[in-house]
Amino acid sequence: AQTVTQSQPEMSVQEAETVTLSCTYDTSESDYYLFWYKQPPSRQMILVIRQEAYKQQNATENRFSVNFQKAAKSFSLKISDSQLGDAAMYFCAFDMDSNYQLIWGAGTKLIIKP
Amino acid sequence: EPEVTQTPSHQVTQMGQEVILRCVPISNHLYFYWYRQILGQKVEFLVSFYNNEISEKSEIFDDQFSVERPDGSNFTLKIRSTKLEDSAMYFCASTPRLNNEQFFGPGTRLTVL
């Protein structure tokens, strides 16, 4: 069975600094998709970034980028120039090819210090 | 920008009562999902729905749960006889194709007393 592990229950970073959130996963599949979702206090789930496993190039989205290490089954999220609005729970999620569900990590609470 | 909507935002019910949570997915999406998140815990998959039938369901989704797409727009989750442990945030999501971003609604907070 596929599992997703986020080992950092909470992280804090100074505003304007860079922070990296870690995520590892376990699967025997070769084709899959990885996501980072953000959940602010409103509890709305918002996509931050998506990575396709067959792509070697790391996905980037403005201040958000990932370090995807397929062999190590690692998918970390880097947030550059952290802003107060980045404060939220961040969930890593895994989607197997032709599968119908997202498998979620436990989440990391990100605190931004002004 | 199109978005997934859910009603009600908060539902309070007595144990043993039936509840129906409603979702309106984005109109051109084909795949629909329900997830739940017990307070402070991880998000859990409940069920996926495609082409008017359940495509996958988790162990949580037992006989007490059912889903329906009664018309071209609504997607409902029914819990027949609620238990205390059903108290959670329930999220509906939709996507136009598999493995794409799933678009989430704002959630319904279900409180079972």
PDB file of N, CA and C in Angstrom, chain A residues 53-98:
ATOM      1  N   ALA A  53       5.724  12.144 -11.901  1.00  0.00           N
ATOM      2  CA  ALA A  53       6.903  11.346 -11.572  1.00  0.00           C
ATOM      3  C   ALA A  53       7.791  11.081 -12.782  1.00  0.00           C
ATOM      4  N   TYR A  54       7.210  11.073 -13.972  1.00  0.00           N
ATOM      5  CA  TYR A  54       8.026  10.775 -15.146  1.00  0.00           C
ATOM      6  C   TYR A  54       8.847  11.979 -15.596  1.00  0.00           C
ATOM      7  N   LYS A  55       8.579  13.125 -14.999  1.00  0.00           N
ATOM      8  CA  LYS A  55       9.344  14.335 -15.344  1.00  0.00           C
ATOM      9  C   LYS A  55      10.497  14.498 -14.372  1.00  0.00           C
ATOM     10  N   GLN A  56      11.691  14.598 -14.898  1.00  0.00           N
ATOM     11  CA  GLN A  56      12.858  14.775 -14.037  1.00  0.00           C
ATOM     12  C   GLN A  56      12.973  16.210 -13.537  1.00  0.00           C
ATOM     13  N   GLN A  57      12.449  17.136 -14.320  1.00  0.00           N
ATOM     14  CA  GLN A  57      12.553  18.535 -13.932  1.00  0.00           C
ATOM     15  C   GLN A  57      11.644  18.828 -12.755  1.00  0.00           C
ATOM     16  N   ASN A  58      12.196  19.527 -11.773  1.00  0.00           N
ATOM     17  CA  ASN A  58      11.420  19.894 -10.601  1.00  0.00           C
ATOM     18  C   ASN A  58      10.410  20.983 -10.944  1.00  0.00           C
ATOM     19  N   ALA A  59       9.178  20.813 -10.431  1.00  0.00           N
ATOM     20  CA  ALA A  59       8.132  21.801 -10.683  1.00  0.00           C
ATOM     21  C   ALA A  59       8.408  23.073  -9.881  1.00  0.00           C
ATOM     22  N   THR A  60       8.062  24.191 -10.476  1.00  0.00           N
ATOM     23  CA  THR A  60       8.151  25.472  -9.768  1.00  0.00           C
ATOM     24  C   THR A  60       6.882  26.268 -10.044  1.00  0.00           C
ATOM     25  N   GLU A  61       6.519  27.069  -9.059  1.00  0.00           N
ATOM     26  CA  GLU A  61       5.333  27.925  -9.167  1.00  0.00           C
ATOM     27  C   GLU A  61       5.623  29.179  -8.352  1.00  0.00           C
ATOM     28  N   ASN A  62       6.164  30.177  -9.042  1.00  0.00           N
ATOM     29  CA  ASN A  62       6.520  31.441  -8.386  1.00  0.00           C
ATOM     30  C   ASN A  62       7.498  31.188  -7.227  1.00  0.00           C
ATOM     31  N   ARG A  63       7.117  31.467  -6.006  1.00  0.00           N
ATOM     32  CA  ARG A  63       8.021  31.320  -4.867  1.00  0.00           C
ATOM     33  C   ARG A  63       8.105  29.875  -4.362  1.00  0.00           C
ATOM     34  N   PHE A  64       7.303  28.999  -4.953  1.00  0.00           N
ATOM     35  CA  PHE A  64       7.238  27.609  -4.499  1.00  0.00           C
ATOM     36  C   PHE A  64       7.957  26.704  -5.496  1.00  0.00           C
ATOM     37  N   SER A  65       8.785  25.833  -4.971  1.00  0.00           N
ATOM     38  CA  SER A  65       9.469  24.869  -5.829  1.00  0.00           C
ATOM     39  C   SER A  65       9.606  23.565  -5.067  1.00  0.00           C
ATOM     40  N   VAL A  66       9.809  22.495  -5.825  1.00  0.00           N
ATOM     41  CA  VAL A  66       9.975  21.201  -5.175  1.00  0.00           C
ATOM     42  C   VAL A  66      11.341  20.639  -5.497  1.00  0.00           C
ATOM     43  N   ASN A  67      11.792  19.762  -4.621  1.00  0.00           N
ATOM     44  CA  ASN A  67      12.982  18.950  -4.862  1.00  0.00           C
ATOM     45  C   ASN A  67      12.494  17.507  -4.900  1.00  0.00           C
ATOM     46  N   PHE A  68      12.329  17.011  -6.117  1.00  0.00           N
ATOM     47  CA  PHE A  68      11.785  15.675  -6.332  1.00  0.00           C
ATOM     48  C   PHE A  68      12.932  14.711  -6.558  1.00  0.00           C
ATOM     49  N   GLN A  69      13.083  13.776  -5.662  1.00  0.00           N
ATOM     50  CA  GLN A  69      14.126  12.757  -5.750  1.00  0.00           C
ATOM     51  C   GLN A  69      13.427  11.408  -5.862  1.00  0.00           C
ATOM     52  N   LYS A  70      13.263  10.937  -7.104  1.00  0.00           N
ATOM     53  CA  LYS A  70      12.449   9.741  -7.326  1.00  0.00           C
ATOM     54  C   LYS A  70      13.066   8.508  -6.684  1.00  0.00           C
ATOM     55  N   ALA A  71      14.366   8.361  -6.808  1.00  0.00           N
ATOM     56  CA  ALA A  71      15.013   7.163  -6.258  1.00  0.00           C
ATOM     57  C   ALA A  71      14.885   7.133  -4.736  1.00  0.00           C
ATOM     58  N   ALA A  72      14.967   8.282  -4.139  1.00  0.00           N
ATOM     59  CA  ALA A  72      14.868   8.377  -2.677  1.00  0.00           C
ATOM     60  C   ALA A  72      13.417   8.481  -2.219  1.00  0.00           C
ATOM     61  N   LYS A  73      12.488   8.596  -3.161  1.00  0.00           N
ATOM     62  CA  LYS A  73      11.063   8.747  -2.856  1.00  0.00           C
ATOM     63  C   LYS A  73      10.846   9.927  -1.909  1.00  0.00           C
ATOM     64  N   SER A  74      11.399  11.041  -2.343  1.00  0.00           N
ATOM     65  CA  SER A  74      11.336  12.255  -1.543  1.00  0.00           C
ATOM     66  C   SER A  74      10.781  13.394  -2.385  1.00  0.00           C
ATOM     67  N   PHE A  75       9.976  14.236  -1.767  1.00  0.00           N
ATOM     68  CA  PHE A  75       9.283  15.304  -2.497  1.00  0.00           C
ATOM     69  C   PHE A  75       9.145  16.489  -1.545  1.00  0.00           C
ATOM     70  N   SER A  76      10.189  17.295  -1.439  1.00  0.00           N
ATOM     71  CA  SER A  76      10.149  18.403  -0.486  1.00  0.00           C
ATOM     72  C   SER A  76       9.698  19.689  -1.170  1.00  0.00           C
ATOM     73  N   LEU A  77       9.110  20.557  -0.396  1.00  0.00           N
ATOM     74  CA  LEU A  77       8.588  21.834  -0.881  1.00  0.00           C
ATOM     75  C   LEU A  77       9.433  22.954  -0.308  1.00  0.00           C
ATOM     76  N   LYS A  78       9.938  23.802  -1.195  1.00  0.00           N
ATOM     77  CA  LYS A  78      10.697  24.960  -0.755  1.00  0.00           C
ATOM     78  C   LYS A  78       9.869  26.213  -0.998  1.00  0.00           C
ATOM     79  N   ILE A  79       9.754  27.016   0.043  1.00  0.00           N
ATOM     80  CA  ILE A  79       9.044  28.294  -0.059  1.00  0.00           C
ATOM     81  C   ILE A  79      10.082  29.392   0.120  1.00  0.00           C
ATOM     82  N   SER A  80      10.268  30.185  -0.892  1.00  0.00           N
ATOM     83  CA  SER A  80      11.227  31.286  -0.843  1.00  0.00           C
ATOM     84  C   SER A  80      10.511  32.577  -0.469  1.00  0.00           C
ATOM     85  N   ASP A  81      11.266  33.491   0.150  1.00  0.00           N
ATOM     86  CA  ASP A  81      10.702  34.800   0.495  1.00  0.00           C
ATOM     87  C   ASP A  81       9.348  34.628   1.201  1.00  0.00           C
ATOM     88  N   SER A  82       9.359  33.896   2.294  1.00  0.00           N
ATOM     89  CA  SER A  82       8.116  33.572   3.004  1.00  0.00           C
ATOM     90  C   SER A  82       7.318  34.822   3.351  1.00  0.00           C
ATOM     91  N   GLN A  83       6.024  34.704   3.183  1.00  0.00           N
ATOM     92  CA  GLN A  83       5.121  35.812   3.492  1.00  0.00           C
ATOM     93  C   GLN A  83       4.128  35.380   4.562  1.00  0.00           C
ATOM     94  N   LEU A  84       3.571  36.366   5.253  1.00  0.00           N
ATOM     95  CA  LEU A  84       2.633  36.056   6.334  1.00  0.00           C
ATOM     96  C   LEU A  84       1.466  35.210   5.827  1.00  0.00           C
ATOM     97  N   GLY A  85       1.071  35.454   4.587  1.00  0.00           N
ATOM     98  CA  GLY A  85      -0.042  34.699   4.009  1.00  0.00           C
ATOM     99  C   GLY A  85       0.284  33.244   3.716  1.00  0.00           C
ATOM    100  N   ASP A  86       1.546  32.869   3.859  1.00  0.00           N
ATOM    101  CA  ASP A  86       1.922  31.466   3.655  1.00  0.00           C
ATOM    102  C   ASP A  86       1.625  30.611   4.880  1.00  0.00           C
ATOM    103  N   ALA A  87       1.306  31.242   5.980  1.00  0.00           N
ATOM    104  CA  ALA A  87       1.010  30.496   7.209  1.00  0.00           C
ATOM    105  C   ALA A  87      -0.206  29.602   6.979  1.00  0.00           C
ATOM    106  N   ALA A  88      -0.025  28.302   7.198  1.00  0.00           N
ATOM    107  CA  ALA A  88      -1.090  27.332   6.900  1.00  0.00           C
ATOM    108  C   ALA A  88      -0.591  25.940   7.259  1.00  0.00           C
ATOM    109  N   MET A  89      -1.487  24.969   7.122  1.00  0.00           N
ATOM    110  CA  MET A  89      -1.087  23.560   7.120  1.00  0.00           C
ATOM    111  C   MET A  89      -0.740  23.204   5.685  1.00  0.00           C
ATOM    112  N   TYR A  90       0.332  22.471   5.506  1.00  0.00           N
ATOM    113  CA  TYR A  90       0.737  22.023   4.177  1.00  0.00           C
ATOM    114  C   TYR A  90       0.688  20.502   4.141  1.00  0.00           C
ATOM    115  N   PHE A  91      -0.039  19.988   3.161  1.00  0.00           N
ATOM    116  CA  PHE A  91      -0.187  18.552   3.010  1.00  0.00           C
ATOM    117  C   PHE A  91       0.456  18.079   1.719  1.00  0.00           C
ATOM    118  N   CYS A  92       1.216  17.031   1.847  1.00  0.00           N
ATOM    119  CA  CYS A  92       1.768  16.333   0.701  1.00  0.00           C
ATOM    120  C   CYS A  92       0.785  15.226   0.329  1.00  0.00           C
ATOM    121  N   ALA A  93       0.561  15.014  -0.963  1.00  0.00           N
ATOM    122  CA  ALA A  93      -0.397  13.990  -1.378  1.00  0.00           C
ATOM    123  C   ALA A  93       0.125  13.235  -2.591  1.00  0.00           C
ATOM    124  N   PHE A  94      -0.272  11.986  -2.686  1.00  0.00           N
ATOM    125  CA  PHE A  94       0.214  11.058  -3.713  1.00  0.00           C
ATOM    126  C   PHE A  94      -0.969  10.531  -4.500  1.00  0.00           C
ATOM    127  N   ASP A  95      -0.800  10.462  -5.807  1.00  0.00           N
ATOM    128  CA  ASP A  95      -1.870   9.979  -6.679  1.00  0.00           C
ATOM    129  C   ASP A  95      -1.254   8.992  -7.663  1.00  0.00           C
ATOM    130  N   MET A  96      -1.639   7.740  -7.554  1.00  0.00           N
ATOM    131  CA  MET A  96      -1.090   6.716  -8.443  1.00  0.00           C
ATOM    132  C   MET A  96      -1.761   6.820  -9.804  1.00  0.00           C
ATOM    133  N   ASP A  97      -1.028   6.524 -10.838  1.00  0.00           N
ATOM    134  CA  ASP A  97      -1.570   6.569 -12.179  1.00  0.00           C
ATOM    135  C   ASP A  97      -2.803   5.682 -12.287  1.00  0.00           C
ATOM    136  N   SER A  98      -3.847   6.204 -12.881  1.00  0.00           N
ATOM    137  CA  SER A  98      -5.120   5.486 -13.054  1.00  0.00           C
ATOM    138  C   SER A  98      -5.800   5.154 -11.735  1.00  0.00           C
TER     139      SER A  98
END
